[in-house]
PDB file of N, CA and C in Angstrom:
ATOM      1  N   MET A 678      -5.071  10.787   8.651  1.00 93.00           N
ATOM      2  CA  MET A 678      -4.380   9.832   9.430  1.00 93.00           C
ATOM      3  C   MET A 678      -2.922  10.591   8.970  1.00 93.00           C
ATOM      4  N   THR A 679      -2.277   9.874  10.277  1.00 96.00           N
ATOM      5  CA  THR A 679      -0.448  10.282   9.747  1.00 96.00           C
ATOM      6  C   THR A 679      -0.022   9.104   8.933  1.00 96.00           C
ATOM      7  N   GLU A 680       1.115   9.518   8.776  1.00 97.00           N
ATOM      8  CA  GLU A 680       1.663   8.675   7.607  1.00 97.00           C
ATOM      9  C   GLU A 680       2.247   7.513   8.742  1.00 97.00           C
ATOM     10  N   ASN A 681       2.153   7.617   9.879  1.00 97.00           N
ATOM     11  CA  ASN A 681       2.761   5.991  10.510  1.00 97.00           C
ATOM     12  C   ASN A 681       1.856   5.145  10.444  1.00 97.00           C
ATOM     13  N   GLU A 682       0.470   6.037  10.419  1.00 98.00           N
ATOM     14  CA  GLU A 682      -0.812   5.125  10.762  1.00 98.00           C
ATOM     15  C   GLU A 682      -1.203   4.592   9.177  1.00 98.00           C
ATOM     16  N   ILE A 683      -0.609   4.839   8.533  1.00 98.00           N
ATOM     17  CA  ILE A 683      -0.948   4.698   6.902  1.00 98.00           C
ATOM     18  C   ILE A 683       0.036   3.254   6.819  1.00 98.00           C
ATOM     19  N   PHE A 684       1.010   3.839   7.560  1.00 98.00           N
ATOM     20  CA  PHE A 684       2.104   2.542   6.830  1.00 98.00           C
ATOM     21  C   PHE A 684       1.810   1.412   7.620  1.00 98.00           C
ATOM     22  N   ALA A 685       1.759   1.815   8.907  1.00 97.00           N
ATOM     23  CA  ALA A 685       0.545   0.464   9.750  1.00 97.00           C
ATOM     24  C   ALA A 685      -0.242  -0.131   9.182  1.00 97.00           C
ATOM     25  N   GLY A 686      -1.290   0.357   8.646  1.00 98.00           N
ATOM     26  CA  GLY A 686      -2.589  -0.502   8.269  1.00 98.00           C
ATOM     27  C   GLY A 686      -1.759  -1.019   6.762  1.00 98.00           C
ATOM     28  N   LEU A 687      -1.118  -0.471   6.188  1.00 97.00           N
ATOM     29  CA  LEU A 687      -0.551  -1.445   4.989  1.00 97.00           C
ATOM     30  C   LEU A 687       0.367  -2.353   5.690  1.00 97.00           C
ATOM     31  N   LYS A 688       1.126  -1.964   6.381  1.00 97.00           N
ATOM     32  CA  LYS A 688       1.442  -3.478   6.650  1.00 97.00           C
ATOM     33  C   LYS A 688       0.618  -4.418   7.287  1.00 97.00           C
ATOM     34  N   GLU A 689      -0.313  -3.735   7.888  1.00 96.00           N
ATOM     35  CA  GLU A 689      -1.422  -4.835   8.341  1.00 96.00           C
ATOM     36  C   GLU A 689      -1.788  -6.057   7.088  1.00 96.00           C
ATOM     37  N   VAL A 690      -2.592  -5.367   5.997  1.00 97.00           N
ATOM     38  CA  VAL A 690      -2.556  -5.885   4.922  1.00 97.00           C
ATOM     39  C   VAL A 690      -2.101  -6.521   4.228  1.00 97.00           C
ATOM     40  N   LEU A 691      -0.678  -6.115   4.034  1.00 95.00           N
ATOM     41  CA  LEU A 691       0.332  -7.217   3.538  1.00 95.00           C
ATOM     42  C   LEU A 691       0.345  -8.382   4.341  1.00 95.00           C
ATOM     43  N   ALA A 692       0.581  -8.090   5.907  1.00 94.00           N
ATOM     44  CA  ALA A 692       0.591  -9.625   6.683  1.00 94.00           C
ATOM     45  C   ALA A 692      -0.852 -10.516   6.356  1.00 94.00           C
ATOM     46  N   VAL A 693      -1.357 -10.334   5.990  1.00 94.00           N
ATOM     47  CA  VAL A 693      -2.700 -10.800   5.640  1.00 94.00           C
ATOM     48  C   VAL A 693      -2.973 -11.406   4.541  1.00 94.00           C
ATOM     49  N   MET A 694      -2.299 -10.311   3.519  1.00 91.00           N
ATOM     50  CA  MET A 694      -2.198 -11.265   1.946  1.00 91.00           C
ATOM     51  C   MET A 694      -1.307 -11.952   1.521  1.00 91.00           C
ATOM     52  N   LYS A 695       0.341 -11.732   2.153  1.00 91.00           N
ATOM     53  CA  LYS A 695       1.347 -12.632   2.568  1.00 91.00           C
ATOM     54  C   LYS A 695       1.851 -12.966   3.885  1.00 91.00           C
ATOM     55  N   PRO A 696       1.228 -14.226   4.283  1.00 91.00           N
ATOM     56  CA  PRO A 696       1.371 -14.518   5.618  1.00 91.00           C
ATOM     57  C   PRO A 696       2.585 -14.697   5.862  1.00 91.00           C
ATOM     58  N   LYS A 697       3.439 -15.170   4.864  1.00 91.00           N
ATOM     59  CA  LYS A 697       5.129 -15.610   5.042  1.00 91.00           C
ATOM     60  C   LYS A 697       5.847 -14.458   5.090  1.00 91.00           C
ATOM     61  N   LEU A 698       5.628 -13.148   4.802  1.00 89.00           N
ATOM     62  CA  LEU A 698       6.282 -12.044   4.423  1.00 89.00           C
ATOM     63  C   LEU A 698       6.726 -11.446   5.859  1.00 89.00           C
ATOM     64  N   ASP A 699       7.836 -11.181   6.355  1.00 88.00           N
ATOM     65  CA  ASP A 699       8.000 -10.661   7.314  1.00 88.00           C
ATOM     66  C   ASP A 699       8.301  -9.094   7.542  1.00 88.00           C
ATOM     67  N   THR A 700       6.692  -8.497   7.546  1.00 89.00           N
ATOM     68  CA  THR A 700       6.564  -7.456   7.347  1.00 89.00           C
ATOM     69  C   THR A 700       7.237  -6.473   8.079  1.00 89.00           C
ATOM     70  N   SER A 701       7.639  -6.954   9.281  1.00 90.00           N
ATOM     71  CA  SER A 701       8.951  -5.560  10.113  1.00 90.00           C
ATOM     72  C   SER A 701       9.664  -5.308   9.633  1.00 90.00           C
ATOM     73  N   SER A 702      10.193  -5.710   8.928  1.00 89.00           N
ATOM     74  CA  SER A 702      11.312  -5.241   7.821  1.00 89.00           C
ATOM     75  C   SER A 702      11.320  -4.360   6.732  1.00 89.00           C
ATOM     76  N   ALA A 703       9.735  -4.474   6.557  1.00 94.00           N
ATOM     77  CA  ALA A 703       9.223  -3.089   5.597  1.00 94.00           C
ATOM     78  C   ALA A 703       9.554  -2.047   6.085  1.00 94.00           C
ATOM     79  N   THR A 704       9.731  -1.055   5.089  1.00 97.00           N
ATOM     80  CA  THR A 704      10.373   0.141   5.362  1.00 97.00           C
ATOM     81  C   THR A 704       9.319   1.282   4.464  1.00 97.00           C
ATOM     82  N   LEU A 705       9.592   2.470   4.380  1.00 97.00           N
ATOM     83  CA  LEU A 705       8.745   3.004   3.160  1.00 97.00           C
ATOM     84  C   LEU A 705       9.508   2.966   1.935  1.00 97.00           C
ATOM     85  N   GLU A 706      11.071   2.782   2.090  1.00 98.00           N
ATOM     86  CA  GLU A 706      11.732   2.600   0.952  1.00 98.00           C
ATOM     87  C   GLU A 706      11.774   1.111   0.021  1.00 98.00           C
ATOM     88  N   SER A 707      11.535   0.373   0.427  1.00 97.00           N
ATOM     89  CA  SER A 707      10.814  -1.137   0.441  1.00 97.00           C
ATOM     90  C   SER A 707      10.086  -1.364  -1.129  1.00 97.00           C
ATOM     91  N   ASN A 708      11.101  -2.123  -1.969  1.00 97.00           N
ATOM     92  CA  ASN A 708       9.992  -2.202  -3.488  1.00 97.00           C
ATOM     93  C   ASN A 708       9.063  -3.182  -3.323  1.00 97.00           C
ATOM     94  N   LEU A 709       7.886  -2.821  -3.609  1.00 96.00           N
ATOM     95  CA  LEU A 709       6.732  -3.657  -3.760  1.00 96.00           C
ATOM     96  C   LEU A 709       7.265  -4.864  -4.439  1.00 96.00           C
ATOM     97  N   VAL A 710       7.761  -4.996  -5.679  1.00 96.00           N
ATOM     98  CA  VAL A 710       8.184  -6.153  -6.332  1.00 96.00           C
ATOM     99  C   VAL A 710       9.425  -7.068  -5.890  1.00 96.00           C
ATOM    100  N   ARG A 711      10.493  -6.292  -5.857  1.00 96.00           N
ATOM    101  CA  ARG A 711      11.932  -6.774  -5.467  1.00 96.00           C
ATOM    102  C   ARG A 711      11.813  -7.570  -4.039  1.00 96.00           C
ATOM    103  N   ASP A 712      11.238  -6.366  -3.208  1.00 95.00           N
ATOM    104  CA  ASP A 712      11.633  -6.996  -1.667  1.00 95.00           C
ATOM    105  C   ASP A 712      10.372  -7.456  -1.098  1.00 95.00           C
ATOM    106  N   LEU A 713       9.467  -7.236  -1.576  1.00 95.00           N
ATOM    107  CA  LEU A 713       7.790  -7.844  -0.944  1.00 95.00           C
ATOM    108  C   LEU A 713       7.567  -9.118  -1.736  1.00 95.00           C
ATOM    109  N   GLY A 714       7.659  -9.097  -3.008  1.00 93.00           N
ATOM    110  CA  GLY A 714       7.242 -10.264  -4.046  1.00 93.00           C
ATOM    111  C   GLY A 714       5.958  -9.981  -4.264  1.00 93.00           C
ATOM    112  N   ILE A 715       5.482  -8.397  -4.630  1.00 94.00           N
ATOM    113  CA  ILE A 715       3.833  -8.234  -5.063  1.00 94.00           C
ATOM    114  C   ILE A 715       4.091  -8.175  -6.470  1.00 94.00           C
ATOM    115  N   ASP A 716       3.252  -8.873  -7.113  1.00 92.00           N
ATOM    116  CA  ASP A 716       3.145  -9.515  -8.229  1.00 92.00           C
ATOM    117  C   ASP A 716       1.611  -8.105  -8.965  1.00 92.00           C
ATOM    118  N   SER A 717       1.296  -8.516  -9.969  1.00 91.00           N
ATOM    119  CA  SER A 717       0.512  -7.930 -10.606  1.00 91.00           C
ATOM    120  C   SER A 717      -1.091  -8.250 -10.191  1.00 91.00           C
ATOM    121  N   LEU A 718      -1.383  -9.521  -9.422  1.00 93.00           N
ATOM    122  CA  LEU A 718      -2.498 -10.215  -9.205  1.00 93.00           C
ATOM    123  C   LEU A 718      -2.377  -9.188  -7.881  1.00 93.00           C
ATOM    124  N   SER A 719      -1.281  -9.734  -6.953  1.00 93.00           N
ATOM    125  CA  SER A 719      -1.044  -9.077  -5.464  1.00 93.00           C
ATOM    126  C   SER A 719      -1.396  -7.532  -5.370  1.00 93.00           C
ATOM    127  N   MET A 720      -0.853  -6.971  -6.348  1.00 93.00           N
ATOM    128  CA  MET A 720      -0.834  -5.511  -6.376  1.00 93.00           C
ATOM    129  C   MET A 720      -2.525  -5.017  -6.511  1.00 93.00           C
ATOM    130  N   LEU A 721      -3.549  -5.448  -7.002  1.00 93.00           N
ATOM    131  CA  LEU A 721      -4.792  -5.314  -7.259  1.00 93.00           C
ATOM    132  C   LEU A 721      -5.340  -5.748  -5.767  1.00 93.00           C
ATOM    133  N   LEU A 722      -5.110  -6.864  -5.734  1.00 94.00           N
ATOM    134  CA  LEU A 722      -5.687  -7.084  -4.268  1.00 94.00           C
ATOM    135  C   LEU A 722      -5.467  -6.571  -3.116  1.00 94.00           C
ATOM    136  N   MET A 723      -3.963  -6.157  -3.232  1.00 96.00           N
ATOM    137  CA  MET A 723      -3.893  -5.064  -2.097  1.00 96.00           C
ATOM    138  C   MET A 723      -4.374  -3.677  -2.129  1.00 96.00           C
ATOM    139  N   SER A 724      -4.493  -3.277  -3.613  1.00 95.00           N
ATOM    140  CA  SER A 724      -5.529  -2.053  -4.172  1.00 95.00           C
ATOM    141  C   SER A 724      -6.828  -2.133  -3.833  1.00 95.00           C
ATOM    142  N   LEU A 725      -7.877  -3.255  -3.555  1.00 96.00           N
ATOM    143  CA  LEU A 725      -8.722  -3.678  -3.113  1.00 96.00           C
ATOM    144  C   LEU A 725      -8.819  -3.316  -1.750  1.00 96.00           C
ATOM    145  N   ALA A 726      -7.725  -4.176  -0.994  1.00 97.00           N
ATOM    146  CA  ALA A 726      -8.170  -4.471   0.412  1.00 97.00           C
ATOM    147  C   ALA A 726      -7.868  -2.613   1.254  1.00 97.00           C
ATOM    148  N   LEU A 727      -6.824  -2.024   0.153  1.00 97.00           N
ATOM    149  CA  LEU A 727      -6.535  -0.776   1.130  1.00 97.00           C
ATOM    150  C   LEU A 727      -7.650   0.543   1.047  1.00 97.00           C
ATOM    151  N   GLU A 728      -8.358   0.097  -0.679  1.00 97.00           N
ATOM    152  CA  GLU A 728      -9.720   0.976  -0.703  1.00 97.00           C
ATOM    153  C   GLU A 728     -10.826   0.963   0.588  1.00 97.00           C
ATOM    154  N   LYS A 729     -10.620  -0.651   0.792  1.00 97.00           N
ATOM    155  CA  LYS A 729     -11.896  -0.532   1.827  1.00 97.00           C
ATOM    156  C   LYS A 729     -11.613  -0.193   3.430  1.00 97.00           C
ATOM    157  N   LYS A 730     -10.056  -0.549   3.500  1.00 97.00           N
ATOM    158  CA  LYS A 730      -9.239   0.203   4.797  1.00 97.00           C
ATOM    159  C   LYS A 730      -9.637   1.673   5.075  1.00 97.00           C
ATOM    160  N   PHE A 731      -8.645   2.247   4.039  1.00 97.00           N
ATOM    161  CA  PHE A 731      -8.466   3.544   4.098  1.00 97.00           C
ATOM    162  C   PHE A 731     -10.224   4.694   3.587  1.00 97.00           C
ATOM    163  N   ASP A 732     -11.003   4.105   3.094  1.00 96.00           N
ATOM    164  CA  ASP A 732     -12.129   4.491   1.887  1.00 96.00           C
ATOM    165  C   ASP A 732     -11.329   5.636   0.883  1.00 96.00           C
ATOM    166  N   VAL A 733     -11.067   5.120   0.318  1.00 96.00           N
ATOM    167  CA  VAL A 733     -10.004   5.864  -0.489  1.00 96.00           C
ATOM    168  C   VAL A 733     -10.223   4.853  -2.022  1.00 96.00           C
ATOM    169  N   THR A 734      -9.766   5.924  -3.049  1.00 95.00           N
ATOM    170  CA  THR A 734     -10.155   5.074  -4.526  1.00 95.00           C
ATOM    171  C   THR A 734      -8.575   5.168  -5.216  1.00 95.00           C
ATOM    172  N   PHE A 735      -8.298   3.970  -5.732  1.00 94.00           N
ATOM    173  CA  PHE A 735      -7.157   3.974  -6.531  1.00 94.00           C
ATOM    174  C   PHE A 735      -7.153   4.351  -8.110  1.00 94.00           C
ATOM    175  N   ASP A 736      -6.482   5.019  -8.758  1.00 90.00           N
ATOM    176  CA  ASP A 736      -6.821   5.553 -10.014  1.00 90.00           C
ATOM    177  C   ASP A 736      -5.898   4.837 -10.962  1.00 90.00           C
ATOM    178  N   THR A 737      -6.884   3.904 -11.443  1.00 84.00           N
ATOM    179  CA  THR A 737      -6.215   2.789 -12.405  1.00 84.00           C
ATOM    180  C   THR A 737      -5.591   2.889 -13.757  1.00 84.00           C
ATOM    181  N   ASN A 738      -5.570   4.398 -13.759  1.00 88.00           N
ATOM    182  CA  ASN A 738      -4.665   5.204 -15.043  1.00 88.00           C
ATOM    183  C   ASN A 738      -3.192   5.530 -14.742  1.00 88.00           C
ATOM    184  N   ARG A 739      -3.275   5.480 -13.366  1.00 87.00           N
ATOM    185  CA  ARG A 739      -2.030   5.564 -12.590  1.00 87.00           C
ATOM    186  C   ARG A 739      -0.958   5.187 -13.015  1.00 87.00           C
ATOM    187  N   ALA A 740       0.488   5.124 -13.018  1.00 86.00           N
ATOM    188  CA  ALA A 740       1.768   4.364 -13.462  1.00 86.00           C
ATOM    189  C   ALA A 740       1.452   3.789 -11.818  1.00 86.00           C
ATOM    190  N   PRO A 741       2.297   2.179 -12.455  1.00 90.00           N
ATOM    191  CA  PRO A 741       2.100   1.178 -10.867  1.00 90.00           C
ATOM    192  C   PRO A 741       2.889   2.107 -10.106  1.00 90.00           C
ATOM    193  N   PHE A 742       2.646   1.367  -8.504  1.00 95.00           N
ATOM    194  CA  PHE A 742       3.558   1.889  -7.378  1.00 95.00           C
ATOM    195  C   PHE A 742       4.997   1.268  -7.448  1.00 95.00           C
ATOM    196  N   VAL A 743       5.838   1.673  -7.163  1.00 97.00           N
ATOM    197  CA  VAL A 743       6.983   0.941  -7.116  1.00 97.00           C
ATOM    198  C   VAL A 743       7.584   0.580  -5.569  1.00 97.00           C
ATOM    199  N   THR A 744       7.093   1.835  -4.736  1.00 97.00           N
ATOM    200  CA  THR A 744       7.577   1.537  -3.233  1.00 97.00           C
ATOM    201  C   THR A 744       6.800   1.913  -2.372  1.00 97.00           C
ATOM    202  N   VAL A 745       7.025   1.206  -1.085  1.00 97.00           N
ATOM    203  CA  VAL A 745       5.752   1.235   0.018  1.00 97.00           C
ATOM    204  C   VAL A 745       5.532   2.660   0.423  1.00 97.00           C
ATOM    205  N   GLY A 746       6.411   3.877   0.086  1.00 98.00           N
ATOM    206  CA  GLY A 746       6.126   4.804   0.295  1.00 98.00           C
ATOM    207  C   GLY A 746       5.620   5.629  -0.987  1.00 98.00           C
ATOM    208  N   GLU A 747       5.596   5.359  -1.866  1.00 97.00           N
ATOM    209  CA  GLU A 747       4.331   5.726  -2.815  1.00 97.00           C
ATOM    210  C   GLU A 747       3.030   5.554  -2.538  1.00 97.00           C
ATOM    211  N   VAL A 748       3.016   4.133  -2.313  1.00 98.00           N
ATOM    212  CA  VAL A 748       1.767   3.727  -1.926  1.00 98.00           C
ATOM    213  C   VAL A 748       1.232   4.728  -0.664  1.00 98.00           C
ATOM    214  N   VAL A 749       1.573   4.711   0.433  1.00 98.00           N
ATOM    215  CA  VAL A 749       1.237   5.428   1.408  1.00 98.00           C
ATOM    216  C   VAL A 749       1.077   6.938   1.263  1.00 98.00           C
ATOM    217  N   SER A 750       1.791   7.458   0.493  1.00 97.00           N
ATOM    218  CA  SER A 750       2.146   8.652   0.664  1.00 97.00           C
ATOM    219  C   SER A 750       0.522   9.233  -0.716  1.00 97.00           C
ATOM    220  N   TYR A 751       0.300   8.191  -1.538  1.00 97.00           N
ATOM    221  CA  TYR A 751      -1.160   8.231  -2.148  1.00 97.00           C
ATOM    222  C   TYR A 751      -2.154   8.381  -1.724  1.00 97.00           C
ATOM    223  N   ILE A 752      -2.210   7.448  -0.668  1.00 98.00           N
ATOM    224  CA  ILE A 752      -3.521   7.401   0.250  1.00 98.00           C
ATOM    225  C   ILE A 752      -3.630   8.426   1.206  1.00 98.00           C
ATOM    226  N   LYS A 753      -2.615   9.111   1.268  1.00 97.00           N
ATOM    227  CA  LYS A 753      -2.125  10.457   2.734  1.00 97.00           C
ATOM    228  C   LYS A 753      -3.178  11.102   1.394  1.00 97.00           C
ATOM    229  N   GLU A 754      -2.870  11.346   0.239  1.00 96.00           N
ATOM    230  CA  GLU A 754      -3.203  12.688  -0.829  1.00 96.00           C
ATOM    231  C   GLU A 754      -4.517  12.525  -1.347  1.00 96.00           C
ATOM    232  N   GLN A 755      -5.006  10.879  -1.173  1.00 95.00           N
ATOM    233  CA  GLN A 755      -6.750  11.161  -1.150  1.00 95.00           C
ATOM    234  C   GLN A 755      -7.354  11.119  -0.233  1.00 95.00           C
ATOM    235  N   GLN A 756      -6.924  11.074   1.283  1.00 95.00           N
ATOM    236  CA  GLN A 756      -7.547  11.418   2.314  1.00 95.00           C
ATOM    237  C   GLN A 756      -7.764  12.880   2.767  1.00 95.00           C
ATOM    238  N   ALA A 757      -6.588  13.849   2.028  1.00 94.00           N
ATOM    239  CA  ALA A 757      -6.679  15.344   2.088  1.00 94.00           C
ATOM    240  C   ALA A 757      -7.393  15.897   1.269  1.00 94.00           C
ATOM    241  N   ALA A 758      -7.630  14.962  -0.233  1.00 91.00           N
ATOM    242  CA  ALA A 758      -8.424  15.969  -0.997  1.00 91.00           C
ATOM    243  C   ALA A 758     -10.134  15.777  -0.511  1.00 91.00           C
ATOM    244  N   ARG A 759     -10.364  14.757   0.569  1.00 83.00           N
ATOM    245  CA  ARG A 759     -11.761  14.362   0.546  1.00 83.00           C
ATOM    246  C   ARG A 759     -12.117  15.822   1.338  1.00 83.00           C
TER     247      ARG A 759
END
């Protein structure tokens, strides 16, 4: 998948998780906590939804994601490793 396809899929997941969030303003540089209001529980739920959507596994020993772009890059790397 391309970065744009992954980004679009991530925005779909965020739209379902946080219906009041305007995902059209989200960019790869958007901060998950500050800009999108993702807390630790939301991060876990987002990770689970993204694992299912993109058939990837998130490493729980990894440092937390800060930006949308970090999540997109991680998913792309995981898909490339298969």
